[in-house]
PDB file of C-alpha atoms in Angstrom:
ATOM      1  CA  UNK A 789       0.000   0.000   0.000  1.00 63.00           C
ATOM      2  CA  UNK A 790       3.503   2.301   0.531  1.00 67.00           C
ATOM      3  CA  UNK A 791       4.167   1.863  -2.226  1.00 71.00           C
ATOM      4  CA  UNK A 792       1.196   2.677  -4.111  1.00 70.00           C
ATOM      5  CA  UNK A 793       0.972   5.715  -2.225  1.00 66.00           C
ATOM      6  CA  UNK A 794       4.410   6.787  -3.477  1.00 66.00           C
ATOM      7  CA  UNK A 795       3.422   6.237  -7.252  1.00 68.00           C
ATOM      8  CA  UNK A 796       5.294   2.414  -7.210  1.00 66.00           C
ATOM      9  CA  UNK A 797       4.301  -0.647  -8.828  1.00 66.00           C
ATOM     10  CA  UNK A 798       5.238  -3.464  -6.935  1.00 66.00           C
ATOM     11  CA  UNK A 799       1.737  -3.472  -5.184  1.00 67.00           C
ATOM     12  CA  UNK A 800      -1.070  -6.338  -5.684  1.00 71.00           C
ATOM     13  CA  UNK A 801      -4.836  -5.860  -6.394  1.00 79.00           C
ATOM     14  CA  UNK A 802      -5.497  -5.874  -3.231  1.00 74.00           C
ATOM     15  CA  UNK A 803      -3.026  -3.412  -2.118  1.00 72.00           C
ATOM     16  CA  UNK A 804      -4.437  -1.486  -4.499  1.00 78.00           C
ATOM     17  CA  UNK A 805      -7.912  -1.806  -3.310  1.00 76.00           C
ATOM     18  CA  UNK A 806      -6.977  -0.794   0.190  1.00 74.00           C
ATOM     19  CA  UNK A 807      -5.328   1.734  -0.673  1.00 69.00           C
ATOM     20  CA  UNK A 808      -7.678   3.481  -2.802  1.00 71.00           C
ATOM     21  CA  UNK A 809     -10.212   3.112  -0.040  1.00 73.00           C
ATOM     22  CA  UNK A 810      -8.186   4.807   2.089  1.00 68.00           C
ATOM     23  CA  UNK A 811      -7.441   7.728  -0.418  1.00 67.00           C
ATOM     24  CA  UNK A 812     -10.622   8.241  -0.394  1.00 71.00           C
ATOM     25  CA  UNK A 813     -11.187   8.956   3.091  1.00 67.00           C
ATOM     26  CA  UNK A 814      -8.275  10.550   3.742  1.00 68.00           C
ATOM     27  CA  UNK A 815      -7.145  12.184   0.327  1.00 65.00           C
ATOM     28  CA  UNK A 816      -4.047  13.814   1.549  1.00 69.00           C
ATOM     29  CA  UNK A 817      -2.425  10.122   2.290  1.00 72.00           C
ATOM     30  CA  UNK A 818      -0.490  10.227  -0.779  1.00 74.00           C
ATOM     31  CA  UNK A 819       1.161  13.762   0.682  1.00 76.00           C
ATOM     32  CA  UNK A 820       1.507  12.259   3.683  1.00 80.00           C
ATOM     33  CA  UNK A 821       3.705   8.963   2.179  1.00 78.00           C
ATOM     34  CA  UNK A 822       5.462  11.391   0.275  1.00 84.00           C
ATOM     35  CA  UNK A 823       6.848  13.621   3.166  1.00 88.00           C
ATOM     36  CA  UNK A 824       7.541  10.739   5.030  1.00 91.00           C
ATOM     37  CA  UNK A 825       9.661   9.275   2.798  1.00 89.00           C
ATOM     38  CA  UNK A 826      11.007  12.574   2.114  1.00 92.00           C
ATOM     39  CA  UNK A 827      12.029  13.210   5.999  1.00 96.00           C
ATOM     40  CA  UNK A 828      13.559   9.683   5.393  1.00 96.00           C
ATOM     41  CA  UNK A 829      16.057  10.825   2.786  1.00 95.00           C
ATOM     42  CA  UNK A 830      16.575  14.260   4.780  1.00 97.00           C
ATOM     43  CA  UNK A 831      17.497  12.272   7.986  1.00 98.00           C
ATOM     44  CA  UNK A 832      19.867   9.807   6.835  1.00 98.00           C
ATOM     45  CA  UNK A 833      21.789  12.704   4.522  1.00 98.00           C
ATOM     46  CA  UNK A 834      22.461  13.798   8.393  1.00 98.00           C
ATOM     47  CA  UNK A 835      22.978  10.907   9.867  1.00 98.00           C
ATOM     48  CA  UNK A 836      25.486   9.897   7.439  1.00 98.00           C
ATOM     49  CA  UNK A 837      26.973  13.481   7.107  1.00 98.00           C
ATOM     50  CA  UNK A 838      27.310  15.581   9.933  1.00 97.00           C
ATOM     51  CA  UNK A 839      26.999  12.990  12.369  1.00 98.00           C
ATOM     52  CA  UNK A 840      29.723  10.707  10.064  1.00 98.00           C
ATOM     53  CA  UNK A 841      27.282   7.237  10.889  1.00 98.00           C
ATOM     54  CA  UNK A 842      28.609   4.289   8.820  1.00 98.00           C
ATOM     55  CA  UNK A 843      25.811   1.792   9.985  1.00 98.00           C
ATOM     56  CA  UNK A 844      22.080   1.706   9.241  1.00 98.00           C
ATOM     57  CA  UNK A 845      19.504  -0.864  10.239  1.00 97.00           C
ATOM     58  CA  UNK A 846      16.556  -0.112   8.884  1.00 96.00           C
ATOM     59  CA  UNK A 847      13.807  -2.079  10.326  1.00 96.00           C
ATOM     60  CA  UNK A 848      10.501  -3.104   8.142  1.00 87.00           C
ATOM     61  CA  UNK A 849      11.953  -1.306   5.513  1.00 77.00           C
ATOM     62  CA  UNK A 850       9.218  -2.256   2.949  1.00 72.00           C
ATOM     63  CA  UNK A 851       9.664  -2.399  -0.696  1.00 63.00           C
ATOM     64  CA  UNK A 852      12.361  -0.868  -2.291  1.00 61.00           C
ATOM     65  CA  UNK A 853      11.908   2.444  -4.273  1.00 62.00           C
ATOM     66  CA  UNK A 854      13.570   6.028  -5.051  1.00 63.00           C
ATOM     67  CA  UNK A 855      16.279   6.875  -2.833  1.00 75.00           C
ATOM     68  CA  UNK A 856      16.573   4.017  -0.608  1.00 89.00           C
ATOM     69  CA  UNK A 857      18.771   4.405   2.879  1.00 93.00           C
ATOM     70  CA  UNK A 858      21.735   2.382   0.772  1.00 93.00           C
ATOM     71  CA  UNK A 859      22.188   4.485  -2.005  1.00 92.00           C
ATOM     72  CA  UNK A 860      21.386   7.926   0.273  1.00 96.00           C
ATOM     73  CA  UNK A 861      23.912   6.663   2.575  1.00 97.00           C
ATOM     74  CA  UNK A 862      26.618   5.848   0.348  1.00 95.00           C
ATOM     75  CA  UNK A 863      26.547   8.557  -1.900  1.00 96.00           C
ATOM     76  CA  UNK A 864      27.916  10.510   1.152  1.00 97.00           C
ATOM     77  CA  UNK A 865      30.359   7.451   2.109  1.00 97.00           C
ATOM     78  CA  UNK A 866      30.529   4.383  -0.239  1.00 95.00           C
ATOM     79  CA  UNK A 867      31.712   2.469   3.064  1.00 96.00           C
ATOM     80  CA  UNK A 868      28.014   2.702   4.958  1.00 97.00           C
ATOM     81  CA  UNK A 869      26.677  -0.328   5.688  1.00 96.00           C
ATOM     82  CA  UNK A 870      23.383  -0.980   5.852  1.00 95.00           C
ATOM     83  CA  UNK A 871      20.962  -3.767   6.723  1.00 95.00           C
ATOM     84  CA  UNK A 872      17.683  -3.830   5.695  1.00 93.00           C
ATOM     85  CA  UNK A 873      15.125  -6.070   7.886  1.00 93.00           C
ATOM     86  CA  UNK A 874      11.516  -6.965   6.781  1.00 90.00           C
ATOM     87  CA  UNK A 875       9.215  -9.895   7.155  1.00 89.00           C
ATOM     88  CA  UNK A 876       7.559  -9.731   4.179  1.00 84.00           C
ATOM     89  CA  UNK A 877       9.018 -12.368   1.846  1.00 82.00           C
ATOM     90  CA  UNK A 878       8.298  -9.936  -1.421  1.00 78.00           C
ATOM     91  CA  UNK A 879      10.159  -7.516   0.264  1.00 77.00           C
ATOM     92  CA  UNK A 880      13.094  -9.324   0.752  1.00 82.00           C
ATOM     93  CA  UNK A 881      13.133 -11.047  -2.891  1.00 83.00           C
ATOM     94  CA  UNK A 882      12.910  -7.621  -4.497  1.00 77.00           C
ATOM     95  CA  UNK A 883      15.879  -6.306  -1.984  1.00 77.00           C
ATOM     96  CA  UNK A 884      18.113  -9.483  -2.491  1.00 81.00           C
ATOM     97  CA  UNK A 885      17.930  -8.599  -6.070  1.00 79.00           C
ATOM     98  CA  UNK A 886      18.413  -5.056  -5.826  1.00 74.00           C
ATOM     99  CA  UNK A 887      21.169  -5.515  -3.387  1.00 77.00           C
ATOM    100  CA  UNK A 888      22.978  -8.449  -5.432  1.00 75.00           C
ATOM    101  CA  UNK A 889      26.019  -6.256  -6.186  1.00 82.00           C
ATOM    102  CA  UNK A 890      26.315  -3.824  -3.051  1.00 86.00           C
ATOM    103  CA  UNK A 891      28.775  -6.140  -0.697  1.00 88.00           C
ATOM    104  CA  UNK A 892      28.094  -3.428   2.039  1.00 91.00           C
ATOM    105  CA  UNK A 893      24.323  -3.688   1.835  1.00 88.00           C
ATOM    106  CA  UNK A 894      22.055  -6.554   3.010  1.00 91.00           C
ATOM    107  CA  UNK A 895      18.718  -7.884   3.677  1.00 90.00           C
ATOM    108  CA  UNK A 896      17.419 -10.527   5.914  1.00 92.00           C
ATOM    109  CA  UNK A 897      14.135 -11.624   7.574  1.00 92.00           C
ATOM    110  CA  UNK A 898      12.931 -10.334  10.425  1.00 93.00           C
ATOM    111  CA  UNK A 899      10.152  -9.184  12.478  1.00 95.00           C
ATOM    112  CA  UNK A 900      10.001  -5.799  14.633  1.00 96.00           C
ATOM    113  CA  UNK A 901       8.155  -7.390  16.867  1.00 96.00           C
ATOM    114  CA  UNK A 902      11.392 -10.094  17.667  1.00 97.00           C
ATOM    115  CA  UNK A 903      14.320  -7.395  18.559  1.00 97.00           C
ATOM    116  CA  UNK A 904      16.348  -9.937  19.922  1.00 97.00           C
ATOM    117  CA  UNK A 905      15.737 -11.930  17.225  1.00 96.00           C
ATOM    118  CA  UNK A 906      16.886  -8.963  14.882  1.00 96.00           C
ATOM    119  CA  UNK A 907      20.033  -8.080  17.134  1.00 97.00           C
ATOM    120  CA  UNK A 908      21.292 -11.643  17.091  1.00 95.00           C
ATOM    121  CA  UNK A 909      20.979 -12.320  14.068  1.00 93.00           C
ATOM    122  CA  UNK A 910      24.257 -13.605  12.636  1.00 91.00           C
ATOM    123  CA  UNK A 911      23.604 -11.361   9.320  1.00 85.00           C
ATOM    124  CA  UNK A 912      23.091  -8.765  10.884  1.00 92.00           C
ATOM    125  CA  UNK A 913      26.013  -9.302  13.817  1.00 91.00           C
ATOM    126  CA  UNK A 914      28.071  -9.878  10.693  1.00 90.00           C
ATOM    127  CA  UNK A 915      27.649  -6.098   8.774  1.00 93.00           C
ATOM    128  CA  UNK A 916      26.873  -4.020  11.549  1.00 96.00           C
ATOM    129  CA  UNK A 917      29.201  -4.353  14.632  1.00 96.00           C
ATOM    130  CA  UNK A 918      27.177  -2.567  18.046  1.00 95.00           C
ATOM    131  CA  UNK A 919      29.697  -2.003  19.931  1.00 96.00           C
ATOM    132  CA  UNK A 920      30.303   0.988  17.688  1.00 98.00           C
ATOM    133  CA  UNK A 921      27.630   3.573  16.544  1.00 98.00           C
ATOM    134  CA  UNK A 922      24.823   2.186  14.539  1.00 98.00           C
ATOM    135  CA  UNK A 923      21.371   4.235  13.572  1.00 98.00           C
ATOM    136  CA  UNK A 924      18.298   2.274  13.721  1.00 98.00           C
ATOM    137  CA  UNK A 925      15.336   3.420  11.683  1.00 98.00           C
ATOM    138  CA  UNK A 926      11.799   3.074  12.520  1.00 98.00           C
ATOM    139  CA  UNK A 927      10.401   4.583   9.720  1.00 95.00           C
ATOM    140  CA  UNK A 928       6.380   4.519   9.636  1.00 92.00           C
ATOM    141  CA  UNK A 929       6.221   1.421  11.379  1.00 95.00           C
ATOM    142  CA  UNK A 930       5.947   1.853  15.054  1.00 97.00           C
ATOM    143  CA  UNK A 931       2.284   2.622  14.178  1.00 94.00           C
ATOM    144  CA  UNK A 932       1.835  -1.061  13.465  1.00 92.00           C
ATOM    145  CA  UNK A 933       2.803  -2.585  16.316  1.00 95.00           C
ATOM    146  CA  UNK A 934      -0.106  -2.703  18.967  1.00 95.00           C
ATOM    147  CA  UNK A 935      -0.045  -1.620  22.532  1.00 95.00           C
ATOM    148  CA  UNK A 936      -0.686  -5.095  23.074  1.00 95.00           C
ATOM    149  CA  UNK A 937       2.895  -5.800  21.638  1.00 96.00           C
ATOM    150  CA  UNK A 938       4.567  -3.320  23.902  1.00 97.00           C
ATOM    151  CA  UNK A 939       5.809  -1.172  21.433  1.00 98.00           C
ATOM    152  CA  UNK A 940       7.814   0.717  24.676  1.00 98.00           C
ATOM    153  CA  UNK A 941       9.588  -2.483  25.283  1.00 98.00           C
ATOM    154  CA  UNK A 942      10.830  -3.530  21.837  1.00 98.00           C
ATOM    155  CA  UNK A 943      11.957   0.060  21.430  1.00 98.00           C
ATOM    156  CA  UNK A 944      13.455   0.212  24.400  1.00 98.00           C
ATOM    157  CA  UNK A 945      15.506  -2.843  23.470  1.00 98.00           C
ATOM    158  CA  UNK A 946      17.277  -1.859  20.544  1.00 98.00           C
ATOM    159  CA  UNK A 947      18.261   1.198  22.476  1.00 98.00           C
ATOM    160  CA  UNK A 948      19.797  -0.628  25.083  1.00 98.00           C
ATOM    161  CA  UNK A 949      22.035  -2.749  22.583  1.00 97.00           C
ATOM    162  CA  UNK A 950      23.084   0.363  20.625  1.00 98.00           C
ATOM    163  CA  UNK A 951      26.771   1.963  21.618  1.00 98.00           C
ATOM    164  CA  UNK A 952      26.813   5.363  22.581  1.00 98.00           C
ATOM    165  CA  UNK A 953      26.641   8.015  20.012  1.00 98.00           C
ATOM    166  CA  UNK A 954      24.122   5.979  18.170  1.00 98.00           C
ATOM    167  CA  UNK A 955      20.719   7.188  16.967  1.00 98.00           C
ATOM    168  CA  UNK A 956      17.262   6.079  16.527  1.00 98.00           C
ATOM    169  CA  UNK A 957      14.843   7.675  14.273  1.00 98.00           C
ATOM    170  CA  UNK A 958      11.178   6.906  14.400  1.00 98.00           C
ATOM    171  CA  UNK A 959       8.435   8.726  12.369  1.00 97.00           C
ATOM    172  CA  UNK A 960       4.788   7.649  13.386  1.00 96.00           C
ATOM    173  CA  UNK A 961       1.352   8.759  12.037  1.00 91.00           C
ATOM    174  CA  UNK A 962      -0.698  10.943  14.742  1.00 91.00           C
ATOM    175  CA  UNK A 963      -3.853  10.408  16.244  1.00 85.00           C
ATOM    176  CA  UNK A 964      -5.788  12.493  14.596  1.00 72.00           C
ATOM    177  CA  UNK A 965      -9.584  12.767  13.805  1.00 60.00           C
ATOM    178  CA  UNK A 966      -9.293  13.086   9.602  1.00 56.00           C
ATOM    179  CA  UNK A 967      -7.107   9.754  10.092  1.00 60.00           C
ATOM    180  CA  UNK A 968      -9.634   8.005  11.764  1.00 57.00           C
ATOM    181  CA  UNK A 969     -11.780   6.464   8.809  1.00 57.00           C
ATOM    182  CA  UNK A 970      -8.588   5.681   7.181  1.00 56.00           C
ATOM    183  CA  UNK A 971      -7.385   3.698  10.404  1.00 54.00           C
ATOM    184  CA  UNK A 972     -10.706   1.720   9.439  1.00 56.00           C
ATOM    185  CA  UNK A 973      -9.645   0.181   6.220  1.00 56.00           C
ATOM    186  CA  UNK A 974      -6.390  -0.773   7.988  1.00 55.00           C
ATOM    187  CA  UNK A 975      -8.414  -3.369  10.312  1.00 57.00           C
ATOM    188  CA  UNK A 976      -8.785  -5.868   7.228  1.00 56.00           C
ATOM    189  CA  UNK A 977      -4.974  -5.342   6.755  1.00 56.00           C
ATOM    190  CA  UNK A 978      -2.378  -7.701   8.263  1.00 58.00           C
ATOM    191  CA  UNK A 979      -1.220  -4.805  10.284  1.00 63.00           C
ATOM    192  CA  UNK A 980      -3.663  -2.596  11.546  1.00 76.00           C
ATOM    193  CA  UNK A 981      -2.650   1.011  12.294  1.00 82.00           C
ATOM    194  CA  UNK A 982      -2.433   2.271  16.345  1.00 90.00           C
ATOM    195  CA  UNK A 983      -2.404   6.227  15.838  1.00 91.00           C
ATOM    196  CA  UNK A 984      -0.918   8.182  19.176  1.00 95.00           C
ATOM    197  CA  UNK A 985      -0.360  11.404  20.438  1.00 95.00           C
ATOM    198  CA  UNK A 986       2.686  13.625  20.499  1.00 95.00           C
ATOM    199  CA  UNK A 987       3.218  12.709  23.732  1.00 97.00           C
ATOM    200  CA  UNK A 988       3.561   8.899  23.000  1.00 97.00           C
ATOM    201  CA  UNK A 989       4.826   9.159  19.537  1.00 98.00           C
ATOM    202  CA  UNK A 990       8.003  11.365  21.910  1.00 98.00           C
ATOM    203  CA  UNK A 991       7.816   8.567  24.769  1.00 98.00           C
ATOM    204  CA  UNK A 992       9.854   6.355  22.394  1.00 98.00           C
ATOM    205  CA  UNK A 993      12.603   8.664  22.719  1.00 98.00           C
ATOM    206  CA  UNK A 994      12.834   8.308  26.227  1.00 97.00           C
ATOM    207  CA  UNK A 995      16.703   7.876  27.848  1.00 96.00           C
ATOM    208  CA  UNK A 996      17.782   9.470  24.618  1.00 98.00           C
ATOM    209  CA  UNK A 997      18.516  13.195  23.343  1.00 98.00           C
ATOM    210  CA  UNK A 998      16.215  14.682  20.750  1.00 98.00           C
ATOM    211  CA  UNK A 999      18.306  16.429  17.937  1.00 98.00           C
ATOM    212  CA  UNK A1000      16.975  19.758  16.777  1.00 98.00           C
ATOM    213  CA  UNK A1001      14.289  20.388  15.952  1.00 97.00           C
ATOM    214  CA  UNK A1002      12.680  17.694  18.585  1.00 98.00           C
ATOM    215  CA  UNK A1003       9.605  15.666  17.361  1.00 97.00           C
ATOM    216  CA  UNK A1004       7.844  17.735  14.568  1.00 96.00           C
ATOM    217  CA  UNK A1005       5.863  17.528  11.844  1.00 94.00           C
ATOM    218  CA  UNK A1006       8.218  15.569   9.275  1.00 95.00           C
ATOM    219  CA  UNK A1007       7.885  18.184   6.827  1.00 93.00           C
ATOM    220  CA  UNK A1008       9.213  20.762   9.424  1.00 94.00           C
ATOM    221  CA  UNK A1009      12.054  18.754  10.231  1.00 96.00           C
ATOM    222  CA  UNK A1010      15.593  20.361   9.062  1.00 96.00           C
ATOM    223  CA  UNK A1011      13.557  21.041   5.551  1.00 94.00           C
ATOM    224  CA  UNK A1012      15.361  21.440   2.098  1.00 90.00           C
ATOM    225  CA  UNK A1013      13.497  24.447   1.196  1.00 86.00           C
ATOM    226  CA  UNK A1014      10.373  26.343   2.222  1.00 83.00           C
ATOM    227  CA  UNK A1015       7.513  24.316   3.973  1.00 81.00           C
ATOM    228  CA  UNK A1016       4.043  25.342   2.523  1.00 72.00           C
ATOM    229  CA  UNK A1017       0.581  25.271   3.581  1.00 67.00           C
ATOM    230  CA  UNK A1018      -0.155  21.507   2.399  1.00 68.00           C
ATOM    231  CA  UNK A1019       3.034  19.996   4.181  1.00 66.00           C
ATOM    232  CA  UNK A1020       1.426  21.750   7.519  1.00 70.00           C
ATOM    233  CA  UNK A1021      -1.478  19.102   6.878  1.00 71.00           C
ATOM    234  CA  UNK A1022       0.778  16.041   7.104  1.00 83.00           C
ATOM    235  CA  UNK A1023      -0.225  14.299  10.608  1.00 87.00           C
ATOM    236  CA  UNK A1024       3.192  12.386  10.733  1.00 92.00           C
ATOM    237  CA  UNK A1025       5.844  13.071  13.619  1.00 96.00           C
ATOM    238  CA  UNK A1026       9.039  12.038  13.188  1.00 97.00           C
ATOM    239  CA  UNK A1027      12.479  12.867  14.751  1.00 98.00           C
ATOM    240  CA  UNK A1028      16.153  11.812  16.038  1.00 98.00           C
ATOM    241  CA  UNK A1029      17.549  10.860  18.923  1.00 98.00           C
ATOM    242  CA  UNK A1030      20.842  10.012  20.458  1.00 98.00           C
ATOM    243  CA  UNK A1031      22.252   7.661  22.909  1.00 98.00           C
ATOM    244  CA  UNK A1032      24.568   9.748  24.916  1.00 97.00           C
TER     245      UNK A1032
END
């Protein structure tokens, strides 16, 4: 559904279908996958610039499209490594062969909801070494993983096995009232969407410090260019933090 929203085609008929149910409630969803990914690109540019990080794990990464972590990352330094983790087994057959060629860039199988899993993961143990600093990415998918699941916890976890001067960046969708019928169509999904506040979209920072500008709108954070009037409707929070 991503990546219909973003104008790709690796999407089913019945991604599509969802999708354009959800469009219809909530037309501005296209913007909104736009300016995420967008803040994506943006974040890892700093991450892999001013902040000189050589390791990325990006976690439910979801298909592969323009301007992936990999290739924003190592245009800045061709040494980055990066790990991509996803459960979905399309995902990972369209990275694999993608990735085919890029000995510094990898995918594997993996579930957010299994950090440990994730962390000791000899693929993963073997590109990315933790005892230096790593980013982790938790890029629009936080909002898929149920209270229920302890979101808190599995966050909390990855933090905990990440060196010091590593970051974590999370974007999240809002809770929001013009969101709400388009949380609906996400019920028949295999992930339905849990939209929270400010407040508990910040929580998952918590033991960490927030890099300028804090938790914002994603269009509003560190922006290209000038933000206009339709990025102010994108109910998406993102941010950075880092283990001191």
């Amino acid at each position: 559904m991503y990546d219909y929203y973003l104008g790709g085609k690796d999407n089913l008929p019945v991604d599509r279908e969802c999708a354009e149910e959800v469009i219809r409630k909530t037309p501005h969803v296209r913007l909104m996958a736009r300016s995420n990914r967008d803040f994506l690109g943006r974040a890892v540019r700093f991450l892999a610039g001013e902040c000189g990080i050589t390791q990325f794990l990006d976690i439910e990464t979801g298909l592969p499209t323009q301007s992936n972590v990999h290739q924003v990352a190592q245009e800045i330094n061709p040494r980055a490594r990066v790990v991509y983790v996803d459960n979905d087994p399309l995902v990972l057959a369209h990275a694999r062969a993608l990735l085919a060629d890029n000995p510094n860039t990898h995918a594997m199988a993996g579930d957010l909801r299994e950090p440990l899993h994730i962390l000791g993961d000899p693929h993963v143990r073997g590109v990315l070494i933790f005892g230096e600093p790593v980013a982790v990415l938790l890029c629009a998918v936080l909002h898929f993983i149920r209270d229920s699941e302890d979101p808190y916890g599995i966050v909390d976890t990855f933090i905990r096995a990440m060196a010091p001067g590593s970051y974590l960046l999370v974007s999240h969708a809002e809770q929001r009232r013009a969101l709400m019928p388009a949380r609906a169509a996400y019920d028949r999904a295999n992930a339905p969407a849990v939209l929270r506040t400010l407040v508990e979209i910040a929580s998952f920072f918590y033991g960490l410090r927030l890099v300028e500008p804090g938790v914002v709108y994603v269009p509003l954070w560190r922006p290209d260019g000038p933000v206009y009037t339709d990025d102010l409707r994108v109910p998406v929070l993102g941010g950075i933090g880092r283990k001191p």
